[in-house]
Amino acid sequence: MKSKIHKYQKINILSMSKKLLLLLLISTVSFAQNANRKFIALTQKNGIATIKTNDGEYQIHFLSNKIVENSFVPKGQTNNLKSEAVILNNIPYAFQILKNGTYLSFGTEYITVLINKNPFQITYKDNSNLTLLSEKSGYTKVNDSTETLSFNLDKSESLYGGGARALGMNRRGNRLQLYNRAHYGYETKAELMNFCIPLVMSSKLYAVHFDNPAIGYLDLDSKKDNTLTYETSSGRKTYQVIVGDSWTDLVSNYTDLTGKQPLLPRWALGNFSSRFGYHSQEEVENTIKKFEENKIPVDAIILDLYWFGKTVKDTMGNLDWDKDNFPNPDKMIADLNTKGVKTILITEPFILTTSSKWQEAVAKNVLVTDKLGKPATWDFYFGNTSVVDIFKPEGKEWFWNVYKRLINQGVGGMWGDLGEPEVFPSKVITAGGKADEVHNIYGHNWAKLIAEGYKKDFPTQRPFILMRAGYSGSQRFGMVPWSGDVSRSWGGLQSQMEIALQMGMQGLGYMHSDLGGFAGDYFDNELYLRWLQYGVFNPIFRPHAQEDVASEVARKDVATMSKANKLVELRYQLMPYNYTLSFDNNQKGTPLMRPLLFEEPTLTTVSGTYFWGNDFLITPITKPGVTSTDIYFPKSSNWFDFYTGEKHLAGTTENVKVNAATIPTFVRGGSFIPMIATIQNTSSYSLANFNLHFYFDETVKNSSGKLYNDDGTTPNAFEKGQYEILNFNGNNNGKSLVVKIAAVTGKNYTSTEKNISVLIHNIKAKRIFVNGKEQLNKTFSEPLQVNVTATNGTQEIKIEY
């Protein structure tokens, strides 16, 4: 087959040849690779460079101009081409191999692979000839149960990744176990949690993804010898090196590789009523009634395990309604849907031998097995159990039919719990491999099962899939991860920013926590409110806890309820801004929560202050009794207090006063923030009337922003042309400010008239013009309010100051 030039490769081959030749002439190799590995030959066919050595062969090819994949195949073995993580089309990417004495080189305009024949070594360089990393010993078989891939590190680079952990932002120096496992009641430190992702990201703006789901370890220079080592018990010896021009570009390229997150239904950005748990239909209905009576917005209620059983133990796997306590679930769900409230149900993959589904599951051969082919069973907290074999077609179909029945009843979302799986003995055999080979991808494939089922049987619905465990690329199945059973304590709150920021960098942009904390009966309204204040600027707003302490805003005491309700209302007022963040995450992979290092790479350890989208700077309060705190204001912009309007200069650190009602929240100078009035839930969402806040800063000459809108429910609405985007632009020449609002409408979308109150902060106006017409007798307030009606075309506001 003739090689084709990859769609990304828009480069001049001669220009690249000169660049690579120069690189060959000036490159030096500072570290030898495996001394026993000898270069034999290099060949190229169909876009794959095969490097034959005395102990095997490397197969190297480019997946894009910023991603290269390398697989080592030991002698006597064949390359396993199946990836659980990668979806980027493997289109042959043409390249030239340049030779210069003992060196071979090939690459793209962004990344180059340099081969030193003797001593043998593979090095990766960027487009400025900076060495990103190089193989140290490369592949090594340590013993019958351990294989490794090792690399040289720069002594100064910071490292991130490895999934969800509480270790500090810079994770260099840690040896990370790759075995999804819950950590009940953790606080400030959690070395092993539910999402173990074999991905390392460097402050040098590259990432290495080890494309193998088997259990193992990721050693981020724990021996202090400048070595990165991937250890595994079995499976592929494949990794991808990804480069980026910036952190946002690097994350975008990684999510090109592993998949972008589908846009969630808009209601998923609203308030959830959730606890462990609601024991009856009456309790569910009364809880929502309390939200309504107190005018507290709510979009969904989550039912924990009591929906299928009266007790915590011995009922898991029933997967059907307990009709004693939920006598008419169809009516309950229908009534809730009429109110605009979605019903979300917990499910687990464990089928207990005492459950009502056990005999059916055995008869239909849908369970994991032992070495004799019989259903494997073992004991854990909830009882004697087995697990659905979702890698087996029969198991996958059987499990999906459970969901299909519930969705047909009107259930609006699914909660998958214990999907690590929580207890999964090594003796277990699945259709996808032994337990230790598939352990880390069980939750991943469980989410895939549900996502694919929706596409097949409910193609007009966006799924909501809440999951406690996943793997590289789980975001492409719409997975909404949460940080597990965190302690209901100040220590529990303190670790949440790091976890969410790290997971967003690794593609899972909706990582969030049980607001208020889950584990324990610690009763502290200050802690509860501080956690919810953080939750306003979190991907998902979902208070949840054990039933010893009420988690729902509607079930707090009157004073706490009133304070918490203001936070819920703010969450809804920011819905246009937040939904636009979700759209950007869907299109580009950009996290909703972003660490400061995205703009200032030297801030490698900071997680206590972060960006919410591009335009908010947030500092959660994570200790009791705080009345002031030091905050660094990034040097890219001036910042304005969201609540008081006070200006803070770029690149400064200030001691800021803190009050009980809010956490420090600042808006970037020159930014546009669209907001709506409070609504009871998103079934009432409308842009017929909304506010557009513009934070004028005389030092900012040009500003831009946008608001994305669709029906909030249709899958792939943007790709189907069923959307509108309002683009906002500001131009400041020192004497006048011009703000323009222009709509872009998809080919299958009918836009409606919008009354927009443009609120311009920090400007002292002398004259105001709307679409060229001066506004006489105008009151110049702060903020300055100018009303426009947007239909088709561009609306223009000019302010002389």
mmCIF file of N, CA, C and O in Angstrom, residues 347-428:
data_model
loop_
_atom_site.group_PDB
_atom_site.id
_atom_site.type_symbol
_atom_site.label_atom_id
_atom_site.label_comp_id
_atom_site.label_asym_id
_atom_site.label_seq_id
_atom_site.Cartn_x
_atom_site.Cartn_y
_atom_site.Cartn_z
ATOM 1 N N THR A 347 -26.096 2.119 40.468
ATOM 2 C CA THR A 347 -25.995 0.703 40.095
ATOM 3 C C THR A 347 -24.573 0.252 40.395
ATOM 4 O O THR A 347 -23.646 1.061 40.418
ATOM 5 N N GLU A 348 -24.412 -1.026 40.646
ATOM 6 C CA GLU A 348 -23.093 -1.619 40.862
ATOM 7 C C GLU A 348 -22.969 -2.865 39.989
ATOM 8 O O GLU A 348 -23.970 -3.503 39.659
ATOM 9 N N PRO A 349 -21.752 -3.258 39.631
ATOM 10 C CA PRO A 349 -21.565 -4.450 38.805
ATOM 11 C C PRO A 349 -21.569 -5.747 39.612
ATOM 12 O O PRO A 349 -21.500 -6.833 39.035
ATOM 13 N N PHE A 350 -21.663 -5.635 40.938
ATOM 14 C CA PHE A 350 -21.630 -6.812 41.808
ATOM 15 C C PHE A 350 -23.021 -7.444 41.890
ATOM 16 O O PHE A 350 -24.004 -6.758 42.187
ATOM 17 N N ILE A 351 -23.082 -8.725 41.644
ATOM 18 C CA ILE A 351 -24.330 -9.484 41.764
ATOM 19 C C ILE A 351 -24.156 -10.452 42.930
ATOM 20 O O ILE A 351 -23.448 -11.464 42.826
ATOM 21 N N LEU A 352 -24.778 -10.142 44.056
ATOM 22 C CA LEU A 352 -24.644 -10.987 45.246
ATOM 23 C C LEU A 352 -25.389 -12.311 45.072
ATOM 24 O O LEU A 352 -26.416 -12.371 44.387
ATOM 25 N N THR A 353 -24.849 -13.338 45.722
ATOM 26 C CA THR A 353 -25.521 -14.650 45.651
ATOM 27 C C THR A 353 -26.870 -14.607 46.358
ATOM 28 O O THR A 353 -27.718 -15.486 46.135
ATOM 29 N N THR A 354 -27.099 -13.570 47.183
ATOM 30 C CA THR A 354 -28.385 -13.411 47.871
ATOM 31 C C THR A 354 -29.349 -12.486 47.129
ATOM 32 O O THR A 354 -30.467 -12.243 47.592
ATOM 33 N N SER A 355 -28.915 -11.947 45.972
ATOM 34 C CA SER A 355 -29.756 -10.993 45.250
ATOM 35 C C SER A 355 -30.812 -11.705 44.418
ATOM 36 O O SER A 355 -30.693 -12.898 44.094
ATOM 37 N N SER A 356 -31.819 -10.959 44.021
ATOM 38 C CA SER A 356 -32.912 -11.527 43.215
ATOM 39 C C SER A 356 -32.468 -11.839 41.788
ATOM 40 O O SER A 356 -33.158 -12.568 41.069
ATOM 41 N N LYS A 357 -31.333 -11.325 41.368
ATOM 42 C CA LYS A 357 -30.850 -11.553 39.996
ATOM 43 C C LYS A 357 -29.801 -12.667 39.907
ATOM 44 O O LYS A 357 -29.325 -12.983 38.813
ATOM 45 N N TRP A 358 -29.427 -13.262 41.036
ATOM 46 C CA TRP A 358 -28.325 -14.216 41.003
ATOM 47 C C TRP A 358 -28.591 -15.393 40.076
ATOM 48 O O TRP A 358 -27.775 -15.708 39.203
ATOM 49 N N GLN A 359 -29.713 -16.046 40.255
ATOM 50 C CA GLN A 359 -30.010 -17.232 39.439
ATOM 51 C C GLN A 359 -30.079 -16.885 37.959
ATOM 52 O O GLN A 359 -29.591 -17.634 37.098
ATOM 53 N N GLU A 360 -30.675 -15.747 37.646
ATOM 54 C CA GLU A 360 -30.757 -15.308 36.247
ATOM 55 C C GLU A 360 -29.368 -15.058 35.667
ATOM 56 O O GLU A 360 -29.068 -15.465 34.537
ATOM 57 N N ALA A 361 -28.519 -14.400 36.449
ATOM 58 C CA ALA A 361 -27.169 -14.094 35.977
ATOM 59 C C ALA A 361 -26.360 -15.376 35.738
ATOM 60 O O ALA A 361 -25.608 -15.476 34.767
ATOM 61 N N VAL A 362 -26.515 -16.361 36.611
ATOM 62 C CA VAL A 362 -25.829 -17.645 36.437
ATOM 63 C C VAL A 362 -26.359 -18.363 35.203
ATOM 64 O O VAL A 362 -25.597 -18.871 34.370
ATOM 65 N N ALA A 363 -27.684 -18.404 35.075
ATOM 66 C CA ALA A 363 -28.307 -19.120 33.962
ATOM 67 C C ALA A 363 -27.926 -18.525 32.610
ATOM 68 O O ALA A 363 -27.762 -19.246 31.619
ATOM 69 N N LYS A 364 -27.775 -17.202 32.578
ATOM 70 C CA LYS A 364 -27.475 -16.529 31.309
ATOM 71 C C LYS A 364 -25.974 -16.368 31.079
ATOM 72 O O LYS A 364 -25.563 -15.748 30.087
ATOM 73 N N ASN A 365 -25.169 -16.928 31.979
ATOM 74 C CA ASN A 365 -23.719 -16.973 31.783
ATOM 75 C C ASN A 365 -23.119 -15.582 31.595
ATOM 76 O O ASN A 365 -22.336 -15.332 30.679
ATOM 77 N N VAL A 366 -23.477 -14.658 32.491
ATOM 78 C CA VAL A 366 -23.026 -13.276 32.342
ATOM 79 C C VAL A 366 -22.021 -12.867 33.412
ATOM 80 O O VAL A 366 -21.649 -11.694 33.479
ATOM 81 N N LEU A 367 -21.558 -13.810 34.213
ATOM 82 C CA LEU A 367 -20.663 -13.476 35.320
ATOM 83 C C LEU A 367 -19.216 -13.874 35.016
ATOM 84 O O LEU A 367 -18.954 -14.749 34.180
ATOM 85 N N VAL A 368 -18.282 -13.232 35.721
ATOM 86 C CA VAL A 368 -16.879 -13.625 35.612
ATOM 87 C C VAL A 368 -16.727 -15.033 36.183
ATOM 88 O O VAL A 368 -17.563 -15.498 36.968
ATOM 89 N N THR A 369 -15.648 -15.715 35.803
ATOM 90 C CA THR A 369 -15.515 -17.130 36.161
ATOM 91 C C THR A 369 -14.208 -17.411 36.894
ATOM 92 O O THR A 369 -13.300 -16.574 36.958
ATOM 93 N N ASP A 370 -14.134 -18.649 37.415
ATOM 94 C CA ASP A 370 -12.889 -19.156 37.962
ATOM 95 C C ASP A 370 -12.197 -19.979 36.888
ATOM 96 O O ASP A 370 -12.661 -20.046 35.739
ATOM 97 N N LYS A 371 -11.112 -20.630 37.230
ATOM 98 C CA LYS A 371 -10.338 -21.367 36.232
ATOM 99 C C LYS A 371 -11.076 -22.576 35.685
ATOM 100 O O LYS A 371 -10.707 -23.118 34.637
ATOM 101 N N LEU A 372 -12.151 -22.999 36.378
ATOM 102 C CA LEU A 372 -12.948 -24.132 35.905
ATOM 103 C C LEU A 372 -14.117 -23.696 35.040
ATOM 104 O O LEU A 372 -14.888 -24.528 34.561
ATOM 105 N N GLY A 373 -14.254 -22.381 34.856
ATOM 106 C CA GLY A 373 -15.330 -21.867 34.036
ATOM 107 C C GLY A 373 -16.634 -21.654 34.779
ATOM 108 O O GLY A 373 -17.656 -21.313 34.183
ATOM 109 N N LYS A 374 -16.617 -21.823 36.099
ATOM 110 C CA LYS A 374 -17.816 -21.596 36.908
ATOM 111 C C LYS A 374 -17.833 -20.153 37.422
ATOM 112 O O LYS A 374 -16.780 -19.524 37.507
ATOM 113 N N PRO A 375 -19.014 -19.630 37.762
ATOM 114 C CA PRO A 375 -19.064 -18.263 38.293
ATOM 115 C C PRO A 375 -18.139 -18.108 39.495
ATOM 116 O O PRO A 375 -18.222 -18.874 40.454
ATOM 117 N N ALA A 376 -17.227 -17.156 39.410
ATOM 118 C CA ALA A 376 -16.307 -16.892 40.512
ATOM 119 C C ALA A 376 -17.043 -16.124 41.600
ATOM 120 O O ALA A 376 -17.793 -15.189 41.315
ATOM 121 N N THR A 377 -16.834 -16.514 42.820
ATOM 122 C CA THR A 377 -17.470 -15.810 43.944
ATOM 123 C C THR A 377 -16.440 -15.515 45.029
ATOM 124 O O THR A 377 -15.441 -16.218 45.167
ATOM 125 N N TRP A 378 -16.721 -14.475 45.788
ATOM 126 C CA TRP A 378 -15.856 -14.076 46.900
ATOM 127 C C TRP A 378 -16.668 -13.193 47.839
ATOM 128 O O TRP A 378 -17.761 -12.719 47.494
ATOM 129 N N ASP A 379 -16.128 -12.975 49.013
ATOM 130 C CA ASP A 379 -16.800 -12.145 50.008
ATOM 131 C C ASP A 379 -16.242 -10.725 49.996
ATOM 132 O O ASP A 379 -15.034 -10.517 49.815
ATOM 133 N N PHE A 380 -17.135 -9.760 50.181
ATOM 134 C CA PHE A 380 -16.699 -8.402 50.479
ATOM 135 C C PHE A 380 -17.748 -7.758 51.376
ATOM 136 O O PHE A 380 -18.667 -8.441 51.850
ATOM 137 N N TYR A 381 -17.617 -6.469 51.658
ATOM 138 C CA TYR A 381 -18.424 -5.829 52.686
ATOM 139 C C TYR A 381 -19.919 -6.081 52.521
ATOM 140 O O TYR A 381 -20.643 -6.309 53.502
ATOM 141 N N PHE A 382 -20.406 -6.056 51.287
ATOM 142 C CA PHE A 382 -21.850 -6.118 51.050
ATOM 143 C C PHE A 382 -22.402 -7.542 51.002
ATOM 144 O O PHE A 382 -23.613 -7.727 51.020
ATOM 145 N N GLY A 383 -21.520 -8.565 50.928
ATOM 146 C CA GLY A 383 -21.980 -9.940 50.902
ATOM 147 C C GLY A 383 -21.129 -10.814 50.010
ATOM 148 O O GLY A 383 -20.072 -10.408 49.517
ATOM 149 N N ASN A 384 -21.598 -12.041 49.786
ATOM 150 C CA ASN A 384 -20.925 -12.979 48.882
ATOM 151 C C ASN A 384 -21.346 -12.645 47.453
ATOM 152 O O ASN A 384 -22.538 -12.520 47.165
ATOM 153 N N THR A 385 -20.377 -12.550 46.549
ATOM 154 C CA THR A 385 -20.683 -11.898 45.277
ATOM 155 C C THR A 385 -19.914 -12.459 44.099
ATOM 156 O O THR A 385 -18.926 -13.184 44.254
ATOM 157 N N SER A 386 -20.367 -12.070 42.913
ATOM 158 C CA SER A 386 -19.601 -12.149 41.685
ATOM 159 C C SER A 386 -19.754 -10.801 40.987
ATOM 160 O O SER A 386 -20.323 -9.863 41.568
ATOM 161 N N VAL A 387 -19.235 -10.700 39.770
ATOM 162 C CA VAL A 387 -19.284 -9.443 39.024
ATOM 163 C C VAL A 387 -19.735 -9.740 37.593
ATOM 164 O O VAL A 387 -19.372 -10.779 37.026
ATOM 165 N N VAL A 388 -20.494 -8.829 37.018
ATOM 166 C CA VAL A 388 -20.896 -8.968 35.622
ATOM 167 C C VAL A 388 -19.662 -8.901 34.730
ATOM 168 O O VAL A 388 -18.822 -8.004 34.878
ATOM 169 N N ASP A 389 -19.541 -9.851 33.817
ATOM 170 C CA ASP A 389 -18.434 -9.844 32.862
ATOM 171 C C ASP A 389 -18.830 -8.959 31.680
ATOM 172 O O ASP A 389 -19.424 -9.422 30.703
ATOM 173 N N ILE A 390 -18.496 -7.684 31.778
ATOM 174 C CA ILE A 390 -18.879 -6.740 30.726
ATOM 175 C C ILE A 390 -18.007 -6.877 29.483
ATOM 176 O O ILE A 390 -18.282 -6.233 28.456
ATOM 177 N N PHE A 391 -16.971 -7.705 29.546
ATOM 178 C CA PHE A 391 -16.124 -7.950 28.382
ATOM 179 C C PHE A 391 -16.708 -9.073 27.510
ATOM 180 O O PHE A 391 -16.223 -9.321 26.412
ATOM 181 N N LYS A 392 -17.701 -9.730 28.017
ATOM 182 C CA LYS A 392 -18.372 -10.814 27.314
ATOM 183 C C LYS A 392 -19.638 -10.255 26.665
ATOM 184 O O LYS A 392 -20.397 -9.538 27.322
ATOM 185 N N PRO A 393 -19.898 -10.538 25.400
ATOM 186 C CA PRO A 393 -21.101 -9.992 24.742
ATOM 187 C C PRO A 393 -22.384 -10.263 25.522
ATOM 188 O O PRO A 393 -23.245 -9.389 25.634
ATOM 189 N N GLU A 394 -22.498 -11.473 26.103
ATOM 190 C CA GLU A 394 -23.716 -11.796 26.852
ATOM 191 C C GLU A 394 -23.849 -10.928 28.100
ATOM 192 O O GLU A 394 -24.946 -10.470 28.454
ATOM 193 N N GLY A 395 -22.715 -10.685 28.776
ATOM 194 C CA GLY A 395 -22.733 -9.858 29.971
ATOM 195 C C GLY A 395 -23.039 -8.413 29.645
ATOM 196 O O GLY A 395 -23.810 -7.743 30.352
ATOM 197 N N LYS A 396 -22.436 -7.925 28.579
ATOM 198 C CA LYS A 396 -22.663 -6.554 28.153
ATOM 199 C C LYS A 396 -24.128 -6.334 27.795
ATOM 200 O O LYS A 396 -24.741 -5.343 28.226
ATOM 201 N N GLU A 397 -24.710 -7.261 27.039
ATOM 202 C CA GLU A 397 -26.119 -7.128 26.628
ATOM 203 C C GLU A 397 -27.049 -7.222 27.832
ATOM 204 O O GLU A 397 -28.007 -6.447 27.960
ATOM 205 N N TRP A 398 -26.764 -8.156 28.731
ATOM 206 C CA TRP A 398 -27.623 -8.332 29.904
ATOM 207 C C TRP A 398 -27.616 -7.071 30.768
ATOM 208 O O TRP A 398 -28.670 -6.597 31.198
ATOM 209 N N PHE A 399 -26.430 -6.519 31.001
ATOM 210 C CA PHE A 399 -26.320 -5.326 31.839
ATOM 211 C C PHE A 399 -27.008 -4.131 31.161
ATOM 212 O O PHE A 399 -27.710 -3.353 31.803
ATOM 213 N N TRP A 400 -26.801 -3.988 29.854
ATOM 214 C CA TRP A 400 -27.440 -2.870 29.152
ATOM 215 C C TRP A 400 -28.957 -2.980 29.212
ATOM 216 O O TRP A 400 -29.648 -1.955 29.344
ATOM 217 N N ASN A 401 -29.490 -4.173 29.139
ATOM 218 C CA ASN A 401 -30.946 -4.321 29.193
ATOM 219 C C ASN A 401 -31.523 -3.844 30.526
ATOM 220 O O ASN A 401 -32.661 -3.366 30.586
ATOM 221 N N VAL A 402 -30.722 -3.940 31.598
ATOM 222 C CA VAL A 402 -31.144 -3.371 32.885
ATOM 223 C C VAL A 402 -31.302 -1.859 32.740
ATOM 224 O O VAL A 402 -32.318 -1.273 33.140
ATOM 225 N N TYR A 403 -30.294 -1.229 32.155
ATOM 226 C CA TYR A 403 -30.335 0.228 31.971
ATOM 227 C C TYR A 403 -31.442 0.636 30.999
ATOM 228 O O TYR A 403 -32.137 1.635 31.222
ATOM 229 N N LYS A 404 -31.579 -0.123 29.951
ATOM 230 C CA LYS A 404 -32.598 0.203 28.943
ATOM 231 C C LYS A 404 -33.991 0.229 29.568
ATOM 232 O O LYS A 404 -34.793 1.135 29.295
ATOM 233 N N ARG A 405 -34.261 -0.733 30.415
ATOM 234 C CA ARG A 405 -35.569 -0.782 31.092
ATOM 235 C C ARG A 405 -35.757 0.454 31.978
ATOM 236 O O ARG A 405 -36.833 1.070 31.985
ATOM 237 N N LEU A 406 -34.716 0.836 32.711
ATOM 238 C CA LEU A 406 -34.820 1.980 33.607
ATOM 239 C C LEU A 406 -34.964 3.297 32.839
ATOM 240 O O LEU A 406 -35.736 4.179 33.234
ATOM 241 N N ILE A 407 -34.226 3.424 31.750
ATOM 242 C CA ILE A 407 -34.334 4.650 30.942
ATOM 243 C C ILE A 407 -35.721 4.749 30.326
ATOM 244 O O ILE A 407 -36.310 5.844 30.266
ATOM 245 N N ASN A 408 -36.281 3.629 29.904
ATOM 246 C CA ASN A 408 -37.642 3.635 29.376
ATOM 247 C C ASN A 408 -38.660 4.022 30.443
ATOM 248 O O ASN A 408 -39.750 4.527 30.126
ATOM 249 N N GLN A 409 -38.309 3.792 31.717
ATOM 250 C CA GLN A 409 -39.176 4.236 32.813
ATOM 251 C C GLN A 409 -39.096 5.741 33.022
ATOM 252 O O GLN A 409 -39.930 6.303 33.733
ATOM 253 N N GLY A 410 -38.095 6.384 32.437
ATOM 254 C CA GLY A 410 -37.935 7.828 32.584
ATOM 255 C C GLY A 410 -36.727 8.258 33.375
ATOM 256 O O GLY A 410 -36.527 9.455 33.616
ATOM 257 N N VAL A 411 -35.904 7.298 33.814
ATOM 258 C CA VAL A 411 -34.688 7.638 34.566
ATOM 259 C C VAL A 411 -33.777 8.498 33.689
ATOM 260 O O VAL A 411 -33.555 8.193 32.515
ATOM 261 N N GLY A 412 -33.241 9.579 34.268
ATOM 262 C CA GLY A 412 -32.499 10.556 33.477
ATOM 263 C C GLY A 412 -30.996 10.416 33.493
ATOM 264 O O GLY A 412 -30.306 11.048 32.697
ATOM 265 N N GLY A 413 -30.448 9.605 34.416
ATOM 266 C CA GLY A 413 -29.004 9.462 34.487
ATOM 267 C C GLY A 413 -28.630 8.231 35.291
ATOM 268 O O GLY A 413 -29.433 7.700 36.064
ATOM 269 N N MET A 414 -27.381 7.776 35.105
ATOM 270 C CA MET A 414 -26.913 6.563 35.761
ATOM 271 C C MET A 414 -25.673 6.842 36.608
ATOM 272 O O MET A 414 -24.778 7.571 36.204
ATOM 273 N N TRP A 415 -25.663 6.227 37.778
ATOM 274 C CA TRP A 415 -24.536 6.318 38.690
ATOM 275 C C TRP A 415 -23.917 4.928 38.787
ATOM 276 O O TRP A 415 -24.566 3.975 39.212
ATOM 277 N N GLY A 416 -22.662 4.813 38.371
ATOM 278 C CA GLY A 416 -21.947 3.548 38.461
ATOM 279 C C GLY A 416 -20.968 3.586 39.621
ATOM 280 O O GLY A 416 -19.976 4.317 39.570
ATOM 281 N N ASP A 417 -21.234 2.811 40.655
ATOM 282 C CA ASP A 417 -20.402 2.845 41.856
ATOM 283 C C ASP A 417 -19.606 1.553 41.979
ATOM 284 O O ASP A 417 -19.979 0.510 41.430
ATOM 285 N N LEU A 418 -18.520 1.619 42.718
ATOM 286 C CA LEU A 418 -17.659 0.464 43.046
ATOM 287 C C LEU A 418 -17.017 -0.138 41.792
ATOM 288 O O LEU A 418 -16.685 -1.321 41.759
ATOM 289 N N GLY A 419 -16.819 0.678 40.766
ATOM 290 C CA GLY A 419 -16.360 0.161 39.479
ATOM 291 C C GLY A 419 -14.877 -0.008 39.332
ATOM 292 O O GLY A 419 -14.382 -0.183 38.209
ATOM 293 N N GLU A 420 -14.111 0.011 40.454
ATOM 294 C CA GLU A 420 -12.648 -0.161 40.346
ATOM 295 C C GLU A 420 -12.246 -1.520 39.727
ATOM 296 O O GLU A 420 -11.224 -1.511 39.006
ATOM 297 N N PRO A 421 -12.884 -2.639 39.917
ATOM 298 C CA PRO A 421 -13.928 -2.959 40.890
ATOM 299 C C PRO A 421 -13.366 -2.966 42.316
ATOM 300 O O PRO A 421 -12.196 -3.255 42.527
ATOM 301 N N GLU A 422 -14.262 -2.680 43.287
ATOM 302 C CA GLU A 422 -13.801 -2.476 44.654
ATOM 303 C C GLU A 422 -13.047 -3.687 45.186
ATOM 304 O O GLU A 422 -12.008 -3.552 45.826
ATOM 305 N N VAL A 423 -13.575 -4.875 44.953
ATOM 306 C CA VAL A 423 -12.852 -6.109 45.287
ATOM 307 C C VAL A 423 -12.909 -6.999 44.045
ATOM 308 O O VAL A 423 -13.995 -7.331 43.571
ATOM 309 N N PHE A 424 -11.721 -7.381 43.533
ATOM 310 C CA PHE A 424 -11.642 -8.118 42.266
ATOM 311 C C PHE A 424 -10.427 -9.042 42.346
ATOM 312 O O PHE A 424 -9.333 -8.690 41.926
ATOM 313 N N PRO A 425 -10.586 -10.241 42.928
ATOM 314 C CA PRO A 425 -9.446 -11.134 43.153
ATOM 315 C C PRO A 425 -8.687 -11.481 41.878
ATOM 316 O O PRO A 425 -9.277 -11.612 40.795
ATOM 317 N N SER A 426 -7.400 -11.645 42.001
ATOM 318 C CA SER A 426 -6.550 -11.954 40.845
ATOM 319 C C SER A 426 -6.938 -13.264 40.174
ATOM 320 O O SER A 426 -6.656 -13.472 38.988
ATOM 321 N N LYS A 427 -7.576 -14.177 40.918
ATOM 322 C CA LYS A 427 -7.955 -15.479 40.366
ATOM 323 C C LYS A 427 -9.052 -15.374 39.319
ATOM 324 O O LYS A 427 -9.274 -16.305 38.534
ATOM 325 N N VAL A 428 -9.763 -14.253 39.293
ATOM 326 C CA VAL A 428 -10.931 -14.108 38.422
ATOM 327 C C VAL A 428 -10.504 -14.042 36.965
ATOM 328 O O VAL A 428 -9.486 -13.454 36.608
#
